[in-house]
Coordinates of C-alpha atoms in Angstrom, one line a residue:
M263 CA 109.0 88.7 124.2
L264 CA 109.0 85.9 121.8
F265 CA 106.8 85.9 118.6
T266 CA 106.7 83.1 115.9
S267 CA 105.5 83.1 112.4
E268 CA 105.6 80.6 109.6
S269 CA 105.7 80.6 105.8
V270 CA 105.3 77.7 103.1
T271 CA 106.9 77.2 99.8
E272 CA 104.9 77.5 96.5
G273 CA 105.0 73.6 96.4
H274 CA 102.9 73.3 99.6
P275 CA 99.5 71.7 98.7
D276 CA 97.5 74.7 100.1
K277 CA 99.7 77.1 98.1
L278 CA 99.2 75.1 95.0
A279 CA 95.6 75.4 95.4
D280 CA 95.9 79.2 95.9
Q281 CA 98.1 79.5 92.8
I282 CA 95.7 77.6 90.6
S283 CA 92.8 79.7 91.8
D284 CA 94.7 82.9 91.1
A285 CA 95.9 81.7 87.7
V286 CA 92.4 81.1 86.6
L287 CA 91.5 84.5 87.8
D288 CA 94.3 86.1 85.8
A289 CA 93.3 84.2 82.7
V290 CA 89.8 85.6 83.0
L291 CA 90.9 89.1 83.6
E292 CA 93.2 88.8 80.6
Q293 CA 90.3 88.6 78.4
D294 CA 87.5 90.2 80.5
P295 CA 88.7 93.0 82.9
F296 CA 85.1 92.9 84.4
G297 CA 84.7 89.0 84.9
R298 CA 83.5 88.0 88.4
V299 CA 85.6 85.2 89.8
A300 CA 85.3 83.2 93.0
C301 CA 87.4 80.0 92.3
E302 CA 88.3 77.4 94.8
T303 CA 90.7 74.5 94.3
L304 CA 91.1 71.2 96.0
L305 CA 94.1 68.8 95.6
T306 CA 94.7 65.4 96.8
T307 CA 96.4 62.2 95.5
G308 CA 96.4 62.4 91.7
L309 CA 93.4 64.7 91.7
V310 CA 92.6 68.4 91.2
V311 CA 89.1 69.8 91.7
V312 CA 88.4 73.4 90.6
A313 CA 84.9 74.6 91.6
G314 CA 83.2 77.9 92.3
E315 CA 81.3 80.8 90.5
I316 CA 82.6 82.5 87.3
S317 CA 80.5 85.2 85.4
T318 CA 82.3 86.0 82.0
D319 CA 82.2 85.8 78.3
A320 CA 85.9 84.8 78.3
Y321 CA 86.9 81.2 77.7
V322 CA 89.8 79.7 79.8
D323 CA 91.1 76.2 79.9
I324 CA 91.0 75.6 83.4
A325 CA 92.5 72.1 83.3
S326 CA 95.6 73.4 81.4
I327 CA 96.0 76.3 83.9
A328 CA 95.9 73.8 86.7
R329 CA 98.4 71.6 85.3
N330 CA 100.8 74.4 84.2
V331 CA 100.7 75.6 87.8
I332 CA 101.5 72.2 89.2
C333 CA 104.4 71.7 86.8
N334 CA 105.9 75.0 87.3
A335 CA 106.0 74.4 91.1
G336 CA 108.1 71.4 90.4
Y337 CA 105.7 68.4 90.4
V338 CA 106.4 66.8 86.9
G339 CA 106.9 63.2 87.8
D340 CA 106.0 60.3 90.1
E341 CA 109.2 60.8 92.1
S342 CA 108.0 64.0 93.4
G343 CA 104.8 62.4 94.6
F344 CA 102.5 64.3 92.2
D345 CA 102.7 64.7 88.4
G346 CA 100.9 67.8 86.9
K347 CA 101.0 66.2 83.4
A348 CA 99.2 63.0 84.5
C349 CA 96.8 64.1 87.5
G350 CA 93.1 64.1 86.9
V351 CA 91.3 67.5 86.8
I352 CA 87.6 68.0 87.5
V353 CA 86.1 71.2 86.9
A354 CA 82.7 72.3 88.5
I355 CA 82.1 76.0 87.7
D356 CA 78.8 77.8 87.9
E357 CA 77.9 81.6 87.4
Q358 CA 77.5 84.2 90.2
S359 CA 74.2 84.5 91.9
R360 CA 72.0 87.2 90.2
E361 CA 71.1 88.5 93.5
I362 CA 74.6 89.2 94.5
S363 CA 75.6 90.4 91.1
S364 CA 72.9 93.0 90.9
G365 CA 73.9 94.3 94.5
V366 CA 77.5 94.6 93.5
S367 CA 76.9 96.1 90.2
T368 CA 74.7 98.9 91.5
S369 CA 75.6 100.0 95.0
L370 CA 72.9 100.8 97.7
E371 CA 73.9 104.5 97.6
V372 CA 73.2 104.6 93.7
R373 CA 69.9 102.6 94.1
N374 CA 68.6 105.1 97.0
E375 CA 69.5 108.1 94.7
D376 CA 67.7 106.4 91.8
I377 CA 70.7 107.0 89.3
E378 CA 70.9 105.0 86.1
T379 CA 74.3 103.4 85.8
K380 CA 76.2 100.6 84.2
S381 CA 78.1 97.9 85.9
A382 CA 81.2 98.9 84.2
D383 CA 81.3 102.3 86.1
Y384 CA 83.8 102.2 88.9
E385 CA 82.1 104.6 91.2
T386 CA 78.8 102.4 91.5
L387 CA 80.1 99.2 92.7
G388 CA 79.0 97.9 95.9
A389 CA 80.9 95.5 98.2
G390 CA 80.8 92.0 97.0
D391 CA 80.0 90.7 100.4
Q392 CA 79.8 91.9 104.2
G393 CA 82.9 91.4 106.2
L394 CA 85.8 92.8 108.1
M395 CA 89.3 93.2 106.8
F396 CA 92.6 94.4 108.7
G397 CA 95.8 96.2 107.3
Y398 CA 99.0 96.4 109.2
A399 CA 102.4 97.9 109.1
C400 CA 105.4 98.5 111.3
D401 CA 109.0 99.8 111.1
E402 CA 110.7 96.5 112.0
T403 CA 111.8 95.8 108.3
K404 CA 112.6 97.7 105.4
D405 CA 109.2 96.5 103.8
L406 CA 107.3 97.7 106.9
M407 CA 106.3 94.2 107.9
P408 CA 106.7 92.2 111.1
M409 CA 110.0 90.6 111.4
P410 CA 108.9 87.0 112.0
I411 CA 106.9 86.6 108.9
W412 CA 109.1 88.7 106.7
F413 CA 112.2 86.5 107.6
A414 CA 110.0 83.3 107.2
H415 CA 109.1 84.4 103.8
Q416 CA 112.8 85.0 102.8
I417 CA 113.7 81.6 103.9
T418 CA 111.0 79.9 101.9
K419 CA 111.7 81.9 98.9
Q420 CA 115.3 81.1 99.1
L421 CA 114.5 77.3 99.5
A422 CA 112.7 77.4 96.3
K423 CA 115.5 79.5 94.6
V424 CA 118.3 77.0 95.4
R425 CA 116.0 74.1 94.3
K426 CA 115.1 75.6 90.8
E427 CA 118.8 76.7 90.2
E428 CA 119.8 73.3 91.2
E429 CA 122.1 74.6 93.9
L430 CA 120.6 72.0 96.0
S431 CA 119.4 69.7 93.5
Y432 CA 118.2 67.0 96.0
L433 CA 115.3 69.3 97.2
R434 CA 111.7 68.8 96.3
P435 CA 108.8 71.4 95.9
D436 CA 107.1 71.0 99.4
G437 CA 108.4 73.0 102.4
K438 CA 107.9 75.2 105.3
S439 CA 109.8 77.6 107.6
Q440 CA 109.1 78.9 111.0
V441 CA 110.8 81.7 112.8
T442 CA 110.9 82.7 116.4
I443 CA 112.0 86.4 117.2
Q444 CA 113.1 87.7 120.4
Y445 CA 112.0 91.3 121.1
E446 CA 113.6 93.6 123.6
N447 CA 111.6 96.9 124.3
G448 CA 109.6 96.3 120.9
I449 CA 112.6 95.7 118.9
P450 CA 113.6 92.4 117.2
V451 CA 117.0 91.5 118.5
S452 CA 117.5 87.8 117.8
A453 CA 116.1 84.6 116.4
P454 CA 116.1 81.9 119.1
T455 CA 114.7 79.2 117.0
I456 CA 114.4 78.6 113.2
V457 CA 112.6 75.6 111.9
V458 CA 112.8 74.4 108.1
S459 CA 111.1 71.4 106.9
T460 CA 111.7 70.6 103.4
Q461 CA 110.9 67.6 100.9
T462 CA 114.0 66.1 99.6
D463 CA 115.2 63.1 97.5
P464 CA 115.4 59.9 99.6
V465 CA 119.3 59.7 99.3
V466 CA 120.2 62.9 101.2
E467 CA 121.9 62.5 104.5
Q468 CA 120.6 64.5 107.6
D469 CA 124.0 66.1 108.4
K470 CA 124.4 67.4 104.9
L471 CA 120.9 68.6 104.8
E472 CA 121.3 70.5 108.0
D473 CA 124.5 72.2 106.9
D474 CA 123.3 73.2 103.4
I475 CA 119.9 74.7 104.8
V476 CA 121.7 76.6 107.4
S477 CA 124.5 77.9 105.4
R478 CA 123.0 78.2 101.8
V479 CA 119.3 79.1 102.7
I480 CA 119.0 80.6 106.2
K481 CA 122.2 82.7 106.5
E482 CA 121.9 83.8 102.9
V483 CA 118.8 85.8 103.7
A484 CA 119.3 86.6 107.5
P485 CA 118.4 90.4 108.0
E486 CA 121.4 92.5 108.9
G487 CA 121.5 93.1 112.6
L488 CA 119.4 90.3 113.7
D489 CA 121.5 87.9 115.9
I490 CA 121.4 84.3 114.8
N491 CA 124.6 83.3 116.4
N492 CA 123.0 81.3 119.1
T493 CA 120.0 80.1 117.1
R494 CA 118.7 76.7 117.4
F495 CA 118.1 75.3 113.9
L496 CA 115.5 72.6 113.6
I497 CA 116.0 71.2 110.0
N498 CA 113.5 68.5 109.2
P499 CA 113.0 67.7 112.9
S500 CA 110.7 64.8 112.2
G501 CA 113.1 63.0 110.2
S502 CA 112.8 61.8 106.6
F503 CA 110.6 64.0 104.5
V504 CA 110.3 62.4 101.0
L505 CA 106.7 62.1 100.4
G506 CA 105.2 65.6 100.1
G507 CA 102.8 67.8 98.1
P508 CA 99.1 66.7 97.5
R509 CA 100.1 63.1 97.8
A510 CA 100.9 63.4 101.4
D511 CA 98.4 66.1 102.4
A512 CA 95.4 67.6 100.7
G513 CA 95.5 71.3 99.6
L514 CA 92.8 73.7 99.7
T515 CA 92.4 77.4 98.4
G516 CA 92.3 79.8 101.4
R517 CA 93.9 77.6 104.2
K518 CA 97.0 79.8 104.5
I519 CA 95.4 83.2 105.4
I520 CA 97.9 84.0 108.3
V521 CA 100.9 83.1 106.0
D522 CA 99.3 85.4 103.2
T523 CA 99.0 88.4 105.6
Y524 CA 101.1 89.2 108.9
G525 CA 102.0 85.9 110.2
G526 CA 99.5 86.2 113.1
Y527 CA 101.3 89.5 114.4
A528 CA 98.1 91.6 113.5
R529 CA 94.5 90.6 113.6
H530 CA 92.7 89.0 110.5
G531 CA 89.1 89.4 109.4
G532 CA 88.9 85.8 108.3
G533 CA 88.4 86.0 104.6
A534 CA 90.9 84.6 102.1
F535 CA 92.2 86.2 99.0
S536 CA 93.1 83.8 96.3
G537 CA 90.6 83.1 93.5
K538 CA 88.6 86.2 94.1
D539 CA 88.3 89.2 91.9
A540 CA 88.7 92.7 93.3
T541 CA 84.8 93.3 93.8
K542 CA 85.3 90.9 96.6
V543 CA 86.3 93.2 99.6
D544 CA 88.0 90.3 101.3
R545 CA 90.8 90.9 98.9
S546 CA 90.6 94.5 97.7
A547 CA 89.7 96.0 100.9
A548 CA 92.6 94.2 102.7
Y549 CA 94.9 95.5 100.1
A550 CA 93.6 99.1 100.7
A551 CA 93.8 98.6 104.4
R552 CA 97.5 97.6 104.0
A553 CA 98.2 100.7 101.9
V554 CA 96.7 103.0 104.5
A555 CA 98.7 101.3 107.3
K556 CA 101.8 101.4 105.4
S557 CA 101.3 105.0 104.3
I558 CA 101.0 106.0 107.9
V559 CA 104.0 104.2 109.1
A560 CA 106.0 105.4 106.0
A561 CA 105.0 109.0 106.7
K562 CA 106.3 108.4 110.2
L563 CA 102.9 109.3 111.8
A564 CA 103.4 106.0 113.9
K565 CA 105.9 103.2 114.3
R566 CA 102.9 100.6 114.2
C567 CA 99.5 100.9 112.6
E568 CA 96.6 98.6 112.2
I569 CA 93.3 99.5 110.4
Q570 CA 90.2 97.7 110.4
L571 CA 87.5 98.2 107.6
A572 CA 84.0 96.6 107.6
Y573 CA 81.6 96.5 104.6
A574 CA 78.0 95.4 104.0
I575 CA 77.2 93.6 100.9
G576 CA 75.9 95.8 98.1
V577 CA 77.1 98.9 99.9
A578 CA 79.9 101.1 98.6
R579 CA 81.3 103.0 101.7
P580 CA 82.7 101.1 104.6
V581 CA 80.3 100.8 107.6
S582 CA 83.4 101.2 110.0
I583 CA 86.9 102.3 109.9
N584 CA 89.2 102.0 113.0
I585 CA 92.8 102.8 113.3
D586 CA 95.1 101.7 116.1
T587 CA 98.6 103.0 116.5
F588 CA 99.4 101.2 119.7
G589 CA 100.7 104.4 121.5
T590 CA 103.4 104.9 118.8
E591 CA 101.7 107.8 117.0
T592 CA 103.7 111.1 116.4
Q593 CA 100.2 112.9 115.8
D594 CA 96.9 112.6 117.6
V595 CA 95.0 109.6 116.3
S596 CA 91.9 111.6 115.8
K597 CA 93.8 113.9 113.2
I598 CA 95.3 110.7 111.5
E599 CA 91.8 109.2 111.1
N600 CA 90.5 112.6 109.6
A601 CA 93.5 112.6 107.3
V602 CA 92.7 109.0 106.2
S603 CA 89.1 110.0 105.5
E604 CA 90.2 112.9 103.5
L605 CA 92.9 111.3 101.3
F606 CA 91.8 107.6 100.7
D607 CA 88.6 106.7 98.9
L608 CA 87.7 103.2 100.4
R609 CA 84.8 102.4 98.1
P610 CA 85.4 99.2 96.3
G611 CA 85.2 100.8 92.8
A612 CA 87.8 103.5 94.0
I613 CA 90.1 100.8 95.3
I614 CA 90.0 98.9 92.0
D615 CA 90.8 102.1 90.1
T616 CA 93.6 103.2 92.6
F617 CA 95.5 100.0 92.6
N618 CA 94.5 98.8 89.0
L619 CA 93.1 95.5 90.2
R620 CA 91.2 94.6 87.1
T621 CA 94.4 93.5 85.2
P622 CA 96.0 90.1 85.7
R623 CA 98.5 90.4 88.8
Y624 CA 97.3 87.8 91.2
L625 CA 99.4 84.5 90.4
P626 CA 102.7 86.0 92.2
T627 CA 100.6 86.8 95.2
A628 CA 99.6 83.3 95.9
A629 CA 103.0 82.3 97.4
Y630 CA 105.2 84.1 99.8
G631 CA 102.6 86.6 101.2
H632 CA 100.6 89.4 99.7
F633 CA 102.3 92.2 101.5
G634 CA 105.9 93.5 102.0
R635 CA 106.6 92.7 98.2
S636 CA 108.5 95.0 95.8
E637 CA 107.4 93.5 92.5
E638 CA 105.6 95.9 90.0
S639 CA 102.3 94.1 90.1
F640 CA 102.0 94.6 93.9
T641 CA 100.5 98.1 93.4
W642 CA 99.0 98.4 96.9
E643 CA 102.7 98.3 98.2
R644 CA 103.7 101.4 96.3
V645 CA 102.3 104.3 98.5
D646 CA 104.7 107.0 97.7
I647 CA 101.9 109.3 96.6
F648 CA 99.8 108.7 99.7
V649 CA 103.0 109.2 102.0
D650 CA 103.6 112.6 100.2
E651 CA 100.0 113.6 100.7
L652 CA 100.1 112.7 104.4
T653 CA 103.3 114.5 105.0
R654 CA 101.9 117.6 103.4
H655 CA 98.7 117.2 105.2
F656 CA 100.6 117.4 108.6
S657 CA 103.2 119.8 107.6

């Protein structure tokens, strides 16, 4: 079986949009942990538009935030095709609808019980919208992620690293990777094709580019045990890639949801993450679902696990939970489901509390994936306590 996933660099226009939206969210949360944020960003030639709904008493300089993100990604002059210091920034922000706000602040369960409460009480929050979310984990990599997306992310991160450290000084910020993995009996064994498209200065020769990307990017991060001896490397297969970023292609928040998650290897509920505070279950419940799936695989209850959660707006408890272990389980699936119901509180308020989602942590998530990350701020990836509880439950 062949399976392919892609990743993009932080300089990709869609990822610039995600980063701006999440940087705005972090700036609000730094001053107001209970701020409600739904921030969308559009980038095109010489222009950034930031729109959406934000309810907070905090003041944030959105234009400066947008410019800082763009400059930090490497767009600091006309030669890169976009200049964070000179581009125009339009801000169009309104407040969250009162009807949505009231339903989220006081859940249906609390309203039906006629209990007086405050919006700051974690246990009373309803879901910020209806929707379905998926979490996934498998034992193909040390981070319990599918190999195709995991390897693709390593390549784009290395691409950015050698650019920023000027090891390959001719590179520019925009770029993509695409990895095809060959599976035998469900195990990744080789990478038949790897594609890297990267923005460059106009002077670099194709032969040098190909040699550098293969030797100093791809081979530097290739996972141990994966055969790339016969890999077909396609480096800038369309030819010259000098004009990139928002000048070449408009960027929009939420347009890389498959890159953000599991590279298409698992299902996706359709909701984007970036620019949304944690009362939006598109984000928080997807993080919780990943934590549940990862805990199950890490506890060796299954080699693969996918969990679906579904919510109704203003209602705290999920309306459905489904777990699929694809026949790889070591315990009866019904027993795993019972253990999850017992050990994991999947109400939005409890998710926020468990993973400390009211503090700034979101900008780093907006490039190179939200899952399979070891950085301290990725609290939903640290599941040791849940693994211990699941192990005890089945011992």
